[in-house]
């Protein structure tokens, strides 16, 4: 399959203001962008939620990474709109518009998680050969450091991300890192992911043909909330056997929660699943203790740039 | 500096506080749990009150609303006149002082145990004013009761008039600090460990109330020396991060010349002190705004005098 060469790339940090790796990498690259330059490519680093970054909060009024749907993007601009909705419209204007020819080709959105997910690449479309090839390249380049692919394609669970305004949206999630903390090892991993991603795009633009490939991926099935009482208060928490075990198989009958009184609750699903975002701080209010995924293989045809 | 006198009577009024920082979840959930079912806290000779110290911050899952509650128990704040625009925590500190103090008075509660978490790799840490002999004995007891668990004791020496933390309001007090745990996250392992430590603490108070005497002992402690800030640019922005070789190495010796920060531009910044010290609270999220990358401490053995058993009072004739 031939693709048009990639021209405009953006790297977003601070979509959640307390996920510091992206914030500091983007701020560093705004001062000194040498590392992210590649011949023939425009690579723009950008802080998406500066007010949240300033206060070291996830968001001011609402989660920026959930409001890039057409309804919110189309609302009439007014001071009454939540800050993040107004900001989303600005970002759509600068890097989109979403679904148009003028939108940026690739947007990398940098995130951290308190979950033990290691290096994770987030894919929104299972048929996107270009991104599957990119992810394959990144995984191969990072090895033996594990790098997981999380597919959020789902009729109701897929959410309207900041990066979704680009033709090729890429989510990059590295953890575990507490909110408000900057770890050197996590920053180094995220830096490497971006380096390999930009190298891939550069090779692609230079005419390199990438043969058909396959990657292992984890597709979201369902979100699981903490057990709660009638008042909505959490009554059980992630079991020590599940804590930090993102991407590892969870079998029916395995411990999954433990009540505040110490009683174990077993996983009652009917098949093995692969949990992710286990005990993510920001998801308590979204009523998500972890997400269940199934493991599958994604295939991509060969690609090369139509320029050559 | 004088030590606090040891208790001469049984401790009857004890309080356990969680949510002094509203995003440190072990204490938040334990306080809420005990407010619903206080049975865990019952002991034959005394009662324990659970208190959610900063309810407004807890509701928002933030460390504080206006200012750090655990820095607001100074005599200045506690005796200041109420004003309509004062920070929430100043009002709350005065409330807690009325409820559990007043600080430095005979009406104050006997003992306060304050529950905290840190994002730093501090493991299980007991924090106490070295002048509080009763609290030092409790730390020692907790260490003896948990031989398989690495526990550390962090001490500071402050005269009562300079203390500022919640655990300085009552006659005796100390803090439990467990980590690493991200803000806003509740880990089951730390939750059950915190709960068990509180239970052992109450057991110790029960033993003391029943007349047990505790001999003098020597204990290895880490004594607070000062803080080290992150490197900053001229504009005041962060210029580097905790070095990967220092990250997670709380309580391990740091030699002069060892790398402590890694600049964003790549170079290492080295420790310029002239002797070995023990860094603590390395990369604690809440300390970025306080300009603290880590705390410097020295490791030493201290001698703690005996805690005499209570002399039994004759039963009054009714």
XYZ file of N, CA and C in Angstrom, chain A residues 164-257:
282
model
N -7.025 12.626 18.513
C -7.901 12.093 17.465
C -8.167 13.087 16.341
N -7.719 14.327 16.509
C -7.902 15.285 15.422
C -6.903 15.064 14.292
N -5.857 14.256 14.563
C -4.852 13.979 13.528
C -5.302 12.814 12.651
N -4.653 12.714 11.483
C -4.945 11.576 10.605
C -4.441 10.297 11.264
N -3.276 10.373 11.897
C -2.696 9.215 12.581
C -2.471 9.567 14.048
N -3.438 9.224 14.915
C -3.281 9.551 16.343
C -2.513 8.455 17.085
N -1.526 8.871 17.894
C -0.734 7.901 18.657
C -0.749 8.298 20.136
N -1.240 7.420 20.987
C -1.168 7.646 22.422
C 0.063 6.947 22.970
N 0.825 7.651 23.807
C 2.001 7.034 24.428
C 1.828 7.145 25.927
N 1.807 6.011 26.596
C 1.544 5.949 28.030
C 2.704 5.223 28.683
N 3.387 5.849 29.641
C 4.469 5.152 30.340
C 4.213 5.212 31.846
N 4.343 4.076 32.500
C 4.147 4.017 33.945
C 4.945 2.867 34.541
N 4.974 2.703 35.878
C 4.205 3.507 36.806
C 4.948 4.784 37.233
N 4.209 5.855 37.325
C 4.764 7.091 37.872
C 3.640 7.796 38.618
N 3.913 8.218 39.875
C 2.862 8.929 40.598
C 2.555 10.265 39.902
N 1.350 10.765 40.058
C 1.017 12.106 39.589
C 1.937 13.091 40.309
N 2.371 14.100 39.595
C 3.184 15.134 40.236
C 4.634 14.755 40.468
N 5.070 13.603 39.971
C 6.459 13.161 40.130
C 7.086 12.990 38.755
N 8.350 13.353 38.639
C 9.095 13.176 37.398
C 10.223 12.183 37.663
N 10.124 10.984 37.085
C 11.158 9.965 37.254
C 12.062 9.951 36.031
N 13.384 9.893 36.274
C 14.343 9.909 35.165
C 14.207 8.665 34.290
N 13.946 7.506 34.892
C 13.883 6.270 34.087
C 12.670 6.292 33.156
N 11.550 6.798 33.652
C 10.330 6.885 32.852
C 10.524 7.907 31.715
N 11.170 9.025 32.025
C 11.422 10.037 30.998
C 12.298 9.473 29.893
N 13.301 8.693 30.283
C 14.205 8.089 29.318
C 13.454 7.141 28.382
N 12.518 6.376 28.931
C 11.746 5.442 28.114
C 10.867 6.202 27.122
N 10.235 7.266 27.591
C 9.349 8.023 26.699
C 10.157 8.713 25.600
N 11.310 9.196 25.971
C 12.211 9.834 25.012
C 12.592 8.857 23.901
N 12.879 7.614 24.291
C 13.294 6.585 23.325
C 12.130 6.262 22.384
N 10.916 6.173 22.941
C 9.746 5.871 22.108
C 9.593 6.934 21.025
N 9.696 8.203 21.420
C 9.558 9.299 20.447
C 10.672 9.232 19.414
N 11.889 8.954 19.863
C 13.023 8.871 18.937
C 12.754 7.808 17.868
N 12.323 6.620 18.292
C 12.087 5.533 17.332
C 10.917 5.872 16.419
N 9.891 6.513 16.980
C 8.733 6.881 16.163
C 9.124 7.866 15.066
N 9.924 8.858 15.437
C 10.350 9.853 14.440
C 11.306 9.220 13.415
N 12.163 8.312 13.872
C 13.057 7.611 12.937
C 12.235 6.838 11.919
N 11.184 6.165 12.398
C 10.314 5.386 11.501
C 9.724 6.279 10.420
N 9.184 7.425 10.870
C 8.545 8.333 9.906
C 9.577 8.844 8.903
N 10.759 9.146 9.406
C 11.846 9.609 8.532
C 12.207 8.540 7.500
N 12.395 7.287 7.940
C 12.710 6.188 7.022
C 11.591 6.037 5.994
N 10.359 6.116 6.476
C 9.198 5.977 5.591
C 9.227 7.049 4.506
N 9.449 8.298 4.934
C 9.499 9.404 3.978
C 10.635 9.249 2.980
N 11.736 8.617 3.404
C 12.894 8.418 2.522
C 12.651 7.309 1.504
N 11.489 6.661 1.600
C 11.152 5.673 0.586
C 11.337 4.241 1.023
N 11.729 4.002 2.261
C 11.936 2.624 2.724
C 10.606 1.867 2.672
N 10.677 0.628 2.176
C 9.478 -0.222 2.164
C 9.480 -1.090 3.399
N 8.363 -1.076 4.094
C 8.223 -1.921 5.279
C 7.370 -3.125 4.886
N 7.948 -4.352 4.960
C 7.204 -5.544 4.538
C 6.033 -5.815 5.475
N 5.101 -6.716 5.047
C 3.967 -7.027 5.926
C 4.463 -7.465 7.301
N 3.699 -7.090 8.333
C 4.124 -7.448 9.685
C 2.918 -7.761 10.547
N 3.193 -8.325 11.703
C 2.135 -8.642 12.667
C 2.606 -8.232 14.044
N 1.701 -7.707 14.849
C 2.058 -7.388 16.242
C 0.991 -7.927 17.179
N 1.439 -8.267 18.367
C 0.517 -8.675 19.426
C -0.108 -7.409 20.013
N -1.410 -7.420 20.236
C -2.080 -6.250 20.812
C -3.127 -6.717 21.815
N -3.557 -5.770 22.641
C -4.552 -6.063 23.681
C -5.735 -5.145 23.432
N -6.892 -5.750 23.171
C -8.065 -4.956 22.809
C -9.007 -4.820 23.995
N -9.473 -3.587 24.229
C -10.352 -3.367 25.379
C -11.673 -4.111 25.213
N -12.107 -4.765 26.313
C -13.392 -5.465 26.322
C -14.394 -4.706 27.191
N -13.939 -4.396 28.399
C -14.895 -3.904 29.382
C -14.135 -3.274 30.538
N -14.737 -2.266 31.157
C -14.136 -1.670 32.350
C -14.800 -2.266 33.586
N -14.008 -2.444 34.645
C -14.523 -3.034 35.879
C -14.363 -2.020 37.001
N -15.453 -1.743 37.695
C -15.392 -0.771 38.790
C -15.017 -1.477 40.088
N -14.620 -0.690 41.080
C -14.459 -1.204 42.437
C -15.836 -1.582 42.975
N -15.928 -2.620 43.805
C -17.176 -2.867 44.522
C -17.483 -1.657 45.418
N -18.754 -1.222 45.388
C -19.155 -0.059 46.188
C -20.407 -0.370 46.981
N -20.648 0.422 48.052
C -21.888 0.254 48.820
C -22.955 1.190 48.267
N -24.084 1.198 48.948
C -25.208 2.018 48.491
C -24.909 3.505 48.402
N -23.919 3.967 49.179
C -23.552 5.393 49.133
C -22.497 5.690 48.090
N -22.140 4.664 47.289
C -21.120 4.884 46.262
C -19.702 4.808 46.793
N -19.540 4.453 48.085
C -18.181 4.382 48.638
C -17.546 3.040 48.280
N -16.260 3.074 48.030
C -15.526 1.856 47.680
C -15.483 0.922 48.890
N -15.842 -0.351 48.695
C -15.824 -1.303 49.800
C -14.735 -2.367 49.632
N -14.131 -2.429 48.447
C -13.040 -3.384 48.234
C -12.034 -2.765 47.281
N -10.781 -3.179 47.446
C -9.700 -2.587 46.652
C -8.948 -3.671 45.887
N -8.107 -3.255 44.957
C -7.362 -4.201 44.124
C -6.581 -5.172 45.023
N -6.755 -6.449 44.786
C -6.088 -7.487 45.578
C -4.575 -7.434 45.342
N -3.760 -7.711 46.379
C -2.302 -7.706 46.187
C -1.832 -8.601 45.033
N -2.562 -9.689 44.732
C -2.147 -10.571 43.619
C -2.365 -9.923 42.257
N -3.260 -8.944 42.186
C -3.541 -8.262 40.914
C -2.764 -6.951 40.805
N -2.485 -6.316 41.943
C -1.741 -5.048 41.959
C -0.427 -5.186 41.206
N -0.150 -4.264 40.288
C 1.093 -4.232 39.503
C 1.185 -5.325 38.451
N 0.117 -6.091 38.228
C 0.177 -7.206 37.276
C -0.504 -6.879 35.945
N -0.429 -5.615 35.521
C -0.972 -5.226 34.218
C -0.373 -6.112 33.137
N -1.192 -6.457 32.136
C -0.820 -7.288 30.976
C -0.677 -8.784 31.298
N -0.730 -9.170 32.571
C -0.586 -10.590 32.906
C -1.975 -11.229 32.913
N -2.052 -12.510 32.535
C -3.375 -13.135 32.458
C -4.072 -13.193 33.819
N -5.371 -12.886 33.793
C -6.231 -13.009 34.979
C -7.255 -14.079 34.644
N -7.213 -15.180 35.391
C -8.097 -16.320 35.098
C -9.333 -16.280 35.971
N -10.455 -16.831 35.497
C -11.628 -16.954 36.370
C -11.228 -17.676 37.654
N -11.670 -17.141 38.803
C -11.309 -17.749 40.082
C -10.075 -17.147 40.724
N -9.322 -16.318 39.999
C -8.155 -15.643 40.606
C -8.641 -14.513 41.509
N -7.896 -14.204 42.583
C -8.261 -13.063 43.434
C -8.197 -11.768 42.621
N -9.200 -10.933 42.804
C -9.219 -9.667 42.059
C -9.388 -8.454 42.993
N -10.246 -8.584 44.001
C -10.400 -7.504 44.987
C -10.247 -8.067 46.390
